[in-house]
PDB file of C-alpha atoms in Angstrom:
ATOM      1  CA  MET A   1     -24.529 -14.672  -3.570  1.00  0.00           C
ATOM      2  CA  SER A   2     -24.505 -13.093  -7.009  1.00  0.00           C
ATOM      3  CA  VAL A   3     -24.538 -14.678 -10.450  1.00  0.00           C
ATOM      4  CA  ILE A   4     -21.887 -13.918 -13.057  1.00  0.00           C
ATOM      5  CA  THR A   5     -21.540 -15.243 -16.587  1.00  0.00           C
ATOM      6  CA  VAL A   6     -18.020 -16.010 -17.784  1.00  0.00           C
ATOM      7  CA  GLU A   7     -16.991 -17.100 -21.254  1.00  0.00           C
ATOM      8  CA  LEU A   8     -14.330 -19.813 -21.074  1.00  0.00           C
ATOM      9  CA  PRO A   9     -12.268 -21.307 -23.850  1.00  0.00           C
ATOM     10  CA  LEU A  10     -13.505 -24.849 -24.527  1.00  0.00           C
ATOM     11  CA  GLU A  11     -10.159 -26.371 -23.502  1.00  0.00           C
ATOM     12  CA  LEU A  12     -10.314 -24.637 -20.115  1.00  0.00           C
ATOM     13  CA  GLN A  13     -13.920 -25.682 -19.570  1.00  0.00           C
ATOM     14  CA  VAL A  14     -13.023 -29.312 -20.276  1.00  0.00           C
ATOM     15  CA  ARG A  15     -10.112 -29.161 -17.799  1.00  0.00           C
ATOM     16  CA  LEU A  16     -12.292 -27.514 -15.141  1.00  0.00           C
ATOM     17  CA  ASP A  17     -15.006 -30.155 -15.630  1.00  0.00           C
ATOM     18  CA  ARG A  18     -12.417 -32.930 -15.156  1.00  0.00           C
ATOM     19  CA  ILE A  19     -10.893 -31.320 -12.056  1.00  0.00           C
ATOM     20  CA  ALA A  20     -14.321 -30.650 -10.519  1.00  0.00           C
ATOM     21  CA  ARG A  21     -15.331 -34.300 -11.042  1.00  0.00           C
ATOM     22  CA  GLU A  22     -12.064 -35.482  -9.448  1.00  0.00           C
ATOM     23  CA  PHE A  23     -12.753 -33.355  -6.360  1.00  0.00           C
ATOM     24  CA  GLY A  24     -16.464 -34.134  -6.304  1.00  0.00           C
ATOM     25  CA  VAL A  25     -17.532 -30.498  -6.560  1.00  0.00           C
ATOM     26  CA  SER A  26     -19.263 -28.357  -9.151  1.00  0.00           C
ATOM     27  CA  VAL A  27     -17.300 -26.211 -11.589  1.00  0.00           C
ATOM     28  CA  SER A  28     -18.922 -23.213  -9.922  1.00  0.00           C
ATOM     29  CA  ASP A  29     -17.602 -24.266  -6.498  1.00  0.00           C
ATOM     30  CA  LEU A  30     -14.176 -24.876  -8.013  1.00  0.00           C
ATOM     31  CA  ILE A  31     -14.052 -21.389  -9.539  1.00  0.00           C
ATOM     32  CA  VAL A  32     -15.355 -19.736  -6.348  1.00  0.00           C
ATOM     33  CA  ASP A  33     -12.651 -21.519  -4.319  1.00  0.00           C
ATOM     34  CA  ALA A  34      -9.937 -20.474  -6.794  1.00  0.00           C
ATOM     35  CA  ALA A  35     -11.129 -16.854  -6.768  1.00  0.00           C
ATOM     36  CA  HIS A  36     -11.227 -16.847  -2.956  1.00  0.00           C
ATOM     37  CA  LYS A  37      -7.656 -18.165  -2.758  1.00  0.00           C
ATOM     38  CA  MET A  38      -6.470 -15.576  -5.275  1.00  0.00           C
ATOM     39  CA  SER A  39      -8.051 -12.764  -3.269  1.00  0.00           C
ATOM     40  CA  GLN A  40      -6.352 -14.046  -0.109  1.00  0.00           C
ATOM     41  CA  ALA A  41      -2.999 -14.170  -1.902  1.00  0.00           C
ATOM     42  CA  ASP A  42      -3.528 -10.611  -3.125  1.00  0.00           C
ATOM     43  CA  ALA A  43      -4.387  -9.427   0.396  1.00  0.00           C
ATOM     44  CA  LEU A  44      -1.285 -11.173   1.778  1.00  0.00           C
ATOM     45  CA  ALA A  45       0.917  -9.533  -0.859  1.00  0.00           C
ATOM     46  CA  GLU A  46      -0.530  -6.157   0.127  1.00  0.00           C
ATOM     47  CA  ILE A  47       0.177  -6.812   3.822  1.00  0.00           C
ATOM     48  CA  LYS A  48       3.760  -7.874   3.013  1.00  0.00           C
ATOM     49  CA  GLU A  49       4.315  -4.740   0.942  1.00  0.00           C
ATOM     50  CA  LYS A  50       3.083  -2.494   3.749  1.00  0.00           C
ATOM     51  CA  ALA A  51       5.259  -4.349   6.268  1.00  0.00           C
ATOM     52  CA  ARG A  52       8.278  -4.019   3.983  1.00  0.00           C
ATOM     53  CA  ASP A  53       7.717  -0.255   3.866  1.00  0.00           C
ATOM     54  CA  ARG A  54       7.726  -0.137   7.687  1.00  0.00           C
ATOM     55  CA  ASP A  55      10.709  -2.472   8.073  1.00  0.00           C
ATOM     56  CA  THR A  56      13.544   0.000   8.299  1.00  0.00           C
ATOM     57  CA  ARG A  57      16.726   0.334  10.290  1.00  0.00           C
ATOM     58  CA  ALA A  58      15.344   3.575  11.772  1.00  0.00           C
ATOM     59  CA  GLY A  59      12.291   1.701  13.057  1.00  0.00           C
ATOM     60  CA  PHE A  60      14.507  -0.962  14.619  1.00  0.00           C
ATOM     61  CA  GLU A  61      16.622   1.729  16.295  1.00  0.00           C
ATOM     62  CA  ARG A  62      13.469   3.359  17.736  1.00  0.00           C
ATOM     63  CA  VAL A  63      12.355   0.066  19.251  1.00  0.00           C
ATOM     64  CA  LEU A  64      15.826  -0.647  20.585  1.00  0.00           C
ATOM     65  CA  ALA A  65      16.039   2.833  22.106  1.00  0.00           C
ATOM     66  CA  ALA A  66      12.834   2.134  24.052  1.00  0.00           C
ATOM     67  CA  VAL A  67      14.500  -0.764  25.889  1.00  0.00           C
ATOM     68  CA  PRO A  68      15.790   0.490  29.258  1.00  0.00           C
ATOM     69  CA  GLU A  69      19.516   0.286  30.011  1.00  0.00           C
ATOM     70  CA  ARG A  70      20.042  -2.020  32.995  1.00  0.00           C
ATOM     71  CA  SER A  71      22.571  -4.434  34.352  1.00  0.00           C
ATOM     72  CA  PRO A  72      21.606  -8.117  34.229  1.00  0.00           C
ATOM     73  CA  GLY A  73      19.514  -9.131  37.201  1.00  0.00           C
ATOM     74  CA  GLN A  74      21.048 -12.505  37.902  1.00  0.00           C
ATOM     75  CA  LEU A  75      24.422 -14.164  37.691  1.00  0.00           C
ATOM     76  CA  GLY A  76      24.902 -15.584  34.217  1.00  0.00           C
ATOM     77  CA  ASP A  77      22.618 -13.029  32.514  1.00  0.00           C
ATOM     78  CA  ALA A  78      25.552 -10.897  31.373  1.00  0.00           C
ATOM     79  CA  ILE A  79      27.010 -11.312  27.905  1.00  0.00           C
ATOM     80  CA  GLU A  80      30.770 -11.239  28.139  1.00  0.00           C
TER      81      GLU A  80
END
């Protein structure tokens, strides 16, 4: 693990101290957890953006075209 020095406004430091005490963790652990969650949210947003770029009608049509044309195999499978 690496060490980083961060300057915090006094008001924020006081709030972080209170929250850390309530959860029974150190301020350092609290900040590490928050940073980890933010990085996960950023990664998820990136994944969603890439998926949105792939989510097109043309892509759906390609998948649909790959499905073979066949009659229903059993009675009741047909949509009428």
